[in-house]
C-alpha angles and dihedrals in degrees: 000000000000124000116196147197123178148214120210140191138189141144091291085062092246120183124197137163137204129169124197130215107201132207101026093241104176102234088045094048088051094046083055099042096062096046093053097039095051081041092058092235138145111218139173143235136207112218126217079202098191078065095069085062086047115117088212108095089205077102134068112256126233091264091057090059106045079047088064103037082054086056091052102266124147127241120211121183110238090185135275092277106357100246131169107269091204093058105048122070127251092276095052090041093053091048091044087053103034098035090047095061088045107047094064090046084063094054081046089252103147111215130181105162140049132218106199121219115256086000094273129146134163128192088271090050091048092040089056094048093044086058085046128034137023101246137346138196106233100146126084114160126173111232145124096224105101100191091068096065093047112118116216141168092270089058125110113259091216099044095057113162125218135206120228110214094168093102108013132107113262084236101061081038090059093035075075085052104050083042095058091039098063102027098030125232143119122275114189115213119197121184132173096219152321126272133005123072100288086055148054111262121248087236096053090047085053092056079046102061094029079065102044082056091047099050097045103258125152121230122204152140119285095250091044085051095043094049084048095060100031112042110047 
């Protein structure tokens, strides 16, 4: 499962912010949960959803979620199984992409939007999210150019980046942020979970947010932000 804030940009110099927690284990969703709560935010979350007919409790159940799409978050599909798209064949691609999306509309879970696994994502894949859902985030690079991972209104829909926080230093996190204040644009931040070694701290996504507020930018849910940059 995958929980998201984002950052945006146009011509208006507009600046927003999401971050995504992947994967929907259970303990991580709670952690963030109570940040975000006491912090008055609407997140989002990006669902493995084989994984709410799965008999092992790790992850969040059906009634959580609905609990959290009541409350204003945001559900993104992560797949039926979160394979690598670069390894199955078309058949497998297009169920993994299609199933996924409804899957959750039966179990009255609206989605607009896709996080791929590993962020990979080849012309079938693409092909397959174009025909299903409004925008997806396919794209992760490593690099130290910030500029490269904005999102702006000239960005594909479909070749979204993200920005990973688990392991990196608060200061290169808030460098995205200065960056948007003053040039506009969305950063989409995606993380795993919230304290121990693998993880931000809760502490540290607190200053974060405290910072995004300080410095003017907005925070909001993926399909808010993407309505922001593209439709205007």
């Amino acid at each position: 499962m995958a929980w998201i804030f984002l950052v945006s940009f146009d011509s208006q110099n507009k600046a927003i912010i999401t971050f995504t927690i992947d994967d929907g284990i259970t303990v991580q969703l709670e952690k963030g949960m109570n940040v975000f709560e006491a912090k008055e935010i609407e997140g989002s979350v990006a669902i493995i959803t084989n994984t709410l007919s799965n008999s092992n409790r790790k992850y969040i159940e059906l009634s959580q979620l609905k609990e959290l799409q009541s409350k204003g978050w945001e559900i993104l599909s992560h797949s039926v199984s979160h394979p690598y798209f670069n390894k199955i064949n078309n058949s497998q691609t297009k169920s993994e992409i299609i199933s996924s999306k409804s899957d959750l509309n039966r179990k009255q879970i609206s989605v607009t939007g896709f996080v791929t696994p590993y962020s990979e994502c080849n012309d079938q894949c693409k092909a397959y999210l174009n025909k299903n859902y409004e925008y997806a985030f396919t794209k992760y690079k490593n690099t130290k150019n910030i500029k490269e991972l904005i999102i702006t209104k000239d960005t594909d829909p479909y070749r979204l980046y993200r920005v990973g926080i688990d392991k990196r230093e608060l200061n290169e996190v808030l460098l995205y942020i200065d960056y948007i204040a003053k040039n506009g644009g969305w950063v989409s931040f995606y993380l795993h979970g919230i304290d121990g070694n693998d993880y931000i701290s809760s502490e540290e996504l607190e200053k974060l947010i405290d910072y995004c507020r300080l410095k003017n930018v907005d925070i909001t849910t993926p399909k808010k932000a993407f309505d922001k940059i593209f439709s205007d």
